XYZ file of C-alpha atoms in Angstrom:
440
model
C 50.988 84.091 123.713
C 49.059 81.162 122.251
C 47.305 79.928 119.152
C 44.737 82.678 119.588
C 47.413 85.309 118.961
C 47.754 84.213 115.325
C 45.775 85.807 112.551
C 42.723 83.506 112.237
C 42.998 83.374 108.446
C 46.565 82.028 108.695
C 45.517 79.247 111.048
C 42.553 78.380 108.846
C 44.723 78.287 105.721
C 47.014 75.616 107.111
C 44.118 73.573 108.474
C 42.370 73.641 105.086
C 45.504 73.347 102.960
C 48.445 71.783 104.856
C 51.726 72.941 103.349
C 53.620 71.532 101.652
C 51.200 68.781 100.585
C 52.749 65.392 101.298
C 51.660 61.744 100.952
C 52.953 59.769 103.968
C 53.321 56.546 101.955
C 55.962 58.297 99.828
C 58.311 57.982 102.823
C 58.780 54.335 101.840
C 60.820 55.316 98.803
C 62.143 58.855 99.260
C 63.607 61.202 101.852
C 63.088 64.869 101.018
C 66.145 66.968 101.866
C 66.035 70.507 103.195
C 69.188 72.499 102.483
C 69.618 74.013 105.941
C 69.109 70.808 107.883
C 71.784 68.428 106.652
C 74.095 67.682 109.559
C 77.357 68.286 107.638
C 76.127 71.807 106.811
C 75.011 72.554 110.374
C 78.326 71.259 111.697
C 80.423 73.226 109.182
C 78.666 76.565 109.663
C 77.352 76.547 113.218
C 79.704 74.465 115.343
C 83.183 75.013 113.823
C 83.085 71.480 112.452
C 83.270 69.957 115.959
C 79.665 68.926 116.707
C 79.132 65.177 117.102
C 75.300 65.381 117.466
C 75.545 62.496 119.953
C 75.497 64.142 123.383
C 71.769 64.659 123.885
C 71.512 67.020 120.909
C 68.139 68.789 120.949
C 66.369 70.112 117.853
C 63.259 72.272 117.506
C 61.427 72.560 114.194
C 59.342 75.676 114.797
C 56.464 75.828 112.352
C 57.282 72.357 111.071
C 54.223 72.074 108.829
C 53.834 68.659 107.256
C 57.322 67.640 108.324
C 60.004 67.893 105.634
C 62.715 69.274 107.936
C 61.554 67.098 110.830
C 61.808 63.878 108.800
C 65.288 64.743 107.524
C 66.648 65.687 110.944
C 65.044 62.728 112.723
C 66.305 60.292 110.083
C 69.878 61.583 110.301
C 69.740 61.443 114.108
C 67.913 58.104 114.256
C 70.770 56.199 115.919
C 71.653 58.875 118.483
C 70.079 60.042 121.739
C 68.913 63.272 120.106
C 65.372 64.614 120.477
C 63.450 66.479 117.772
C 60.481 68.635 118.763
C 58.016 69.379 115.946
C 55.886 72.436 116.750
C 53.035 73.660 114.555
C 49.731 75.532 114.838
C 47.917 73.282 112.347
C 46.422 69.996 113.541
C 46.044 68.868 109.930
C 49.733 69.446 109.222
C 50.831 67.685 112.413
C 48.651 64.689 111.524
C 50.489 64.319 108.208
C 53.886 64.706 109.894
C 52.950 62.027 112.460
C 51.956 59.630 109.684
C 55.209 60.249 107.830
C 57.210 59.528 111.005
C 55.211 56.343 111.576
C 55.924 55.102 108.046
C 59.635 55.711 108.674
C 59.555 54.100 112.111
C 60.961 57.223 113.755
C 60.579 57.409 117.522
C 62.765 60.416 118.330
C 60.138 63.096 117.551
C 57.870 64.893 120.009
C 54.880 66.660 118.431
C 53.424 69.819 119.975
C 50.336 71.633 118.701
C 50.977 75.268 119.549
C 52.312 78.563 118.285
C 56.001 79.343 118.275
C 55.013 82.614 119.963
C 54.148 80.570 123.029
C 57.553 78.867 123.277
C 58.813 80.723 126.376
C 55.812 79.436 128.365
C 55.781 75.865 127.037
C 58.532 74.494 129.297
C 60.222 72.671 126.426
C 63.775 73.352 127.573
C 66.672 74.690 125.527
C 67.727 73.622 122.043
C 71.042 73.200 120.236
C 69.520 73.801 116.800
C 66.240 75.429 115.802
C 64.835 75.242 112.293
C 62.385 78.029 111.440
C 62.063 78.064 107.670
C 59.264 79.970 105.967
C 57.512 80.957 109.187
C 58.631 84.314 110.603
C 57.524 86.232 107.505
C 53.955 84.981 108.068
C 53.698 86.441 111.582
C 52.017 89.752 112.299
C 55.133 90.627 114.350
C 58.119 88.648 112.998
C 60.409 90.047 115.680
C 58.164 88.599 118.389
C 58.694 85.224 116.755
C 62.463 85.673 116.654
C 62.526 86.674 120.328
C 60.504 83.570 121.196
C 63.027 81.376 119.379
C 65.988 83.030 121.071
C 64.362 82.452 124.462
C 64.715 78.670 123.999
C 68.052 78.622 122.124
C 71.153 77.525 124.012
C 73.891 80.131 124.294
C 76.073 78.163 121.870
C 73.147 77.028 119.719
C 72.165 77.942 116.167
C 69.082 78.960 114.230
C 68.387 77.846 110.659
C 66.102 80.472 109.125
C 64.445 81.150 105.794
C 62.545 84.347 105.041
C 61.284 85.629 101.716
C 63.481 87.839 99.533
C 61.865 91.098 98.474
C 63.415 91.693 95.057
C 63.197 88.099 93.857
C 59.465 87.992 94.702
C 58.559 91.221 92.912
C 56.244 89.399 90.491
C 54.617 87.466 93.349
C 53.631 90.623 95.178
C 52.222 92.225 92.068
C 50.059 89.160 91.486
C 49.044 89.031 95.159
C 47.812 92.631 94.868
C 45.843 91.745 91.731
C 44.199 88.755 93.424
C 43.288 90.767 96.520
C 41.327 93.100 94.256
C 39.611 90.250 92.423
C 38.849 88.296 95.630
C 37.898 91.228 97.843
C 34.329 89.938 98.286
C 35.226 86.242 98.262
C 35.563 84.248 101.512
C 35.600 80.657 100.258
C 39.098 79.161 100.014
C 38.379 77.007 96.975
C 36.779 79.892 95.083
C 39.841 82.041 95.774
C 42.087 79.302 94.402
C 39.837 78.843 91.349
C 39.968 82.579 90.649
C 43.746 82.534 90.966
C 43.959 79.706 88.438
C 41.847 81.686 85.967
C 44.236 84.620 86.314
C 47.324 82.409 85.976
C 45.950 80.899 82.758
C 45.404 84.334 81.241
C 48.481 86.305 82.242
C 49.919 88.343 79.366
C 53.582 87.880 78.575
C 54.260 91.397 79.837
C 53.259 90.472 83.397
C 56.244 90.340 85.770
C 55.102 87.097 87.386
C 54.694 85.518 83.940
C 58.160 86.633 82.907
C 59.775 85.038 85.967
C 57.638 81.997 86.737
C 59.644 79.494 84.715
C 62.813 80.205 86.694
C 61.628 81.518 90.068
C 58.036 80.646 90.946
C 57.074 76.982 90.997
C 54.778 76.278 93.966
C 51.611 77.034 92.001
C 52.661 74.409 89.440
C 54.120 71.716 91.697
C 52.151 71.814 94.947
C 48.490 71.909 93.901
C 45.940 74.166 95.596
C 48.133 74.408 98.669
C 50.968 75.827 96.580
C 48.703 78.329 94.814
C 47.299 79.595 98.092
C 50.629 79.798 99.935
C 52.334 81.640 97.081
C 49.608 83.983 95.880
C 46.783 84.193 98.418
C 48.479 84.113 101.815
C 46.786 86.566 104.222
C 50.034 87.484 106.013
C 53.171 87.704 103.917
C 56.178 90.012 103.942
C 59.676 89.887 102.497
C 63.120 91.280 103.254
C 66.140 92.637 101.451
C 69.435 91.239 102.685
C 70.203 94.625 104.237
C 66.963 94.382 106.214
C 67.972 90.891 107.377
C 71.285 92.266 108.650
C 69.576 95.204 110.331
C 67.065 92.927 112.032
C 69.198 90.014 113.209
C 72.656 91.531 113.498
C 72.075 95.175 114.411
C 69.001 94.693 116.602
C 69.800 91.307 118.180
C 73.585 91.061 117.966
C 73.477 87.790 116.035
C 76.005 86.568 113.475
C 74.714 85.071 110.229
C 76.045 82.646 107.622
C 74.221 82.944 104.293
C 73.540 79.822 102.234
C 71.229 80.066 99.249
C 69.611 76.750 98.325
C 71.700 75.093 95.620
C 74.234 77.915 95.362
C 75.482 78.480 98.890
C 77.306 81.692 99.753
C 78.112 82.258 96.084
C 74.666 83.802 95.569
C 75.842 86.733 97.690
C 79.200 87.257 95.969
C 78.817 89.851 93.168
C 81.741 88.550 91.107
C 80.110 85.112 90.878
C 76.604 86.323 90.020
C 77.344 87.792 86.592
C 77.703 84.419 84.839
C 80.999 85.645 83.413
C 84.400 84.160 84.220
C 86.099 87.561 84.395
C 85.750 89.242 87.809
C 84.858 92.690 86.410
C 82.243 93.321 89.079
C 84.649 92.004 91.675
C 87.134 94.752 90.891
C 84.450 97.311 91.744
C 83.228 95.639 94.920
C 86.120 93.736 96.533
C 87.089 96.597 98.868
C 83.554 97.012 100.206
C 82.457 95.395 103.489
C 80.911 91.923 102.990
C 77.481 93.208 104.032
C 77.489 95.744 101.205
C 78.761 93.164 98.749
C 75.842 90.918 99.693
C 73.381 93.749 99.082
C 74.964 94.416 95.680
C 74.742 90.728 94.731
C 71.037 90.640 95.611
C 70.322 93.678 93.436
C 72.571 92.379 90.665
C 71.052 88.915 90.361
C 67.403 89.743 91.084
C 66.582 86.076 91.684
C 66.903 85.668 95.450
C 63.331 84.684 96.286
C 64.468 83.516 99.749
C 67.151 84.494 102.216
C 68.346 81.273 103.841
C 70.894 81.453 106.629
C 72.181 80.257 109.967
C 72.179 82.673 112.913
C 74.323 82.329 116.024
C 75.079 84.428 119.094
C 78.771 83.587 118.858
C 81.057 84.866 116.094
C 83.390 82.704 114.012
C 81.399 79.467 114.129
C 82.335 78.362 110.615
C 84.881 75.533 110.380
C 88.281 77.184 109.852
C 90.426 76.802 106.775
C 94.123 76.486 107.499
C 94.022 73.931 110.308
C 95.642 70.583 109.369
C 93.364 68.728 111.815
C 90.281 69.347 109.635
C 88.908 66.892 107.090
C 87.759 68.320 103.730
C 84.914 66.394 102.120
C 82.826 66.830 98.980
C 79.102 67.331 99.420
C 75.847 67.986 97.523
C 77.045 66.438 94.247
C 78.239 62.931 93.276
C 81.775 64.068 92.478
C 85.015 62.633 93.870
C 88.460 63.996 94.531
C 89.732 61.873 91.644
C 87.171 63.504 89.335
C 88.410 66.961 90.296
C 92.051 65.929 89.996
C 91.345 64.748 86.445
C 89.597 68.050 85.653
C 92.604 70.052 86.800
C 95.016 67.865 84.843
C 92.955 68.239 81.657
C 93.898 71.901 81.834
C 97.570 71.120 82.465
C 97.214 72.488 86.019
C 97.088 76.004 84.583
C 94.384 78.656 85.286
C 91.152 77.790 83.480
C 87.468 78.705 83.289
C 85.388 76.408 85.469
C 81.757 76.247 84.394
C 79.665 74.813 87.195
C 76.548 73.316 85.635
C 74.277 73.117 88.672
C 74.693 76.762 89.715
C 75.357 78.312 86.300
C 78.446 79.988 87.740
C 81.547 80.437 85.606
C 84.789 81.370 87.321
C 88.362 81.879 86.223
C 90.295 79.740 88.677
C 93.942 79.033 89.439
C 94.328 75.399 90.602
C 97.808 76.067 91.908
C 100.873 73.888 91.596
C 99.542 71.138 93.853
C 95.750 71.279 93.349
C 95.510 68.043 91.360
C 97.699 66.173 93.864
C 95.617 67.388 96.804
C 92.446 66.228 95.065
C 94.087 62.840 94.433
C 94.075 62.214 98.183
C 90.841 64.010 99.114
C 88.545 61.135 100.073
C 86.415 62.552 102.907
C 88.392 60.627 105.531
C 91.879 62.098 105.443
C 92.605 65.374 107.209
C 94.466 68.186 105.468
C 97.528 67.196 107.503
C 97.360 63.634 106.180
C 96.686 64.793 102.621
C 99.597 67.226 102.718
C 101.941 64.536 104.079
C 101.104 62.381 101.040
C 101.668 65.329 98.692
C 105.077 65.902 100.281
C 105.885 62.226 99.878
C 105.008 62.481 96.181
C 107.380 65.428 95.892
C 110.153 64.063 98.112
C 112.706 64.243 95.329
C 111.996 67.903 94.670
C 114.057 70.475 96.498
C 112.104 72.186 99.239
C 109.024 69.935 99.575
C 106.077 72.216 100.422
C 105.124 72.747 104.062
C 101.500 72.954 105.269
C 101.350 76.741 104.986
C 102.500 76.630 101.368
C 99.954 73.953 100.490
C 97.077 75.777 102.196
C 97.917 78.928 100.204
C 98.285 76.956 96.985
C 94.903 75.239 97.400
C 93.047 78.325 98.649
C 91.520 79.517 95.317
C 89.994 76.079 94.693
C 88.866 75.767 98.292
C 87.250 79.210 98.376
C 85.213 78.564 95.235
C 84.110 75.052 96.178
C 83.113 76.122 99.695
C 81.339 79.207 98.346
C 79.029 76.877 96.391
C 79.048 74.429 99.328
C 80.429 71.469 97.441
C 83.416 71.244 99.809
C 82.880 71.329 103.581
C 85.010 70.723 106.654
C 84.767 68.772 109.873
C 87.309 68.183 112.623
C 89.078 64.843 112.289
C 87.833 63.773 115.742
C 84.200 64.009 114.609
C 82.212 61.108 113.190
C 78.906 62.447 111.899
C 75.840 60.223 112.383
C 75.289 58.092 109.314
C 78.671 59.130 107.907
C 80.886 56.221 106.843
C 83.949 58.461 107.100
C 86.123 58.702 110.176
């Protein structure tokens, strides 16, 4: 398969309107982050917290577009012997990505102009990590794309995938249908965009897209003509329910997935956290169901999953394990410290309290345990659980029966489970020093 196997309109779209639109000079003062591609996340979910990224780690960004994921990965891996391969079918998009890399002075990227469908014949070798975000759902045969990716993925490697969510994009698909009717005799890209803008400016409040655009649909506002076209005028676009994702990747291909919604992590797929209420009423109805069914319920309950973002691996149990004293807990994604969290717990006298998490909008009734504040006191991103627990025992040396590791893991588990569900607390093995990480 080659470039010619793609729908011509899709290729033309990304030549005319590279997506997302980026100005290479902006690389001088900002690095755009992509949720899936931060090394601490990849390590935590895909490599049991033991990946060093230093032993010839190989990355493929399949359908890399103008380069957001490529820049982030290459920057994080700048001082290693890793190689990043940026593959895309659009020469215009690759040109922008090349310019961005040049501004950053990145020399660890190889650019290839081709289709991901042609990967098995490209002789590019095998990869440890493959990013394919926002691409498979634009293929005429998404499964052919997935098979092509798996053909170049190492046995112990991982995929980072994003596909559209069906229920969250309900308003998008209604508007796409409307614009197909209005543009049925129009072939000019700019005229199609102009017509879409006329419709957007005149949507009645009753329209489903209008009702949801403030919270869910932003590309048409933030990304210019490219965003309008990609969101509302794309010639090849499909979406999935989470059950369809499981059926496709897990049932058909035997893969194991780790869900991670942008900004909310796994919490977006936990029904008891999606109600916005601190009482787990929904949880009492769903907690005995298999996780897969709980995830489907959460998607239907929230209605706002416009993407399904996840890691996919051939091997099971690749997430860093809780309960091992050799693992280092560290805070991530927000500028909060262990001392901040210790103070929060102590403000509530170390008793159960309602934690309102501003960034996700999640409210949860949480039990910080007897030792939660003390554990947070020593949680600095460098100490392992074993070292933290030794300090807690030292603090409690005068008490009869100082807690052992098992007791402390159980005591801290409610806090850990919530903070890892929203991906503000991750793990790595104490022997691992992540590139660019000042911790041990």
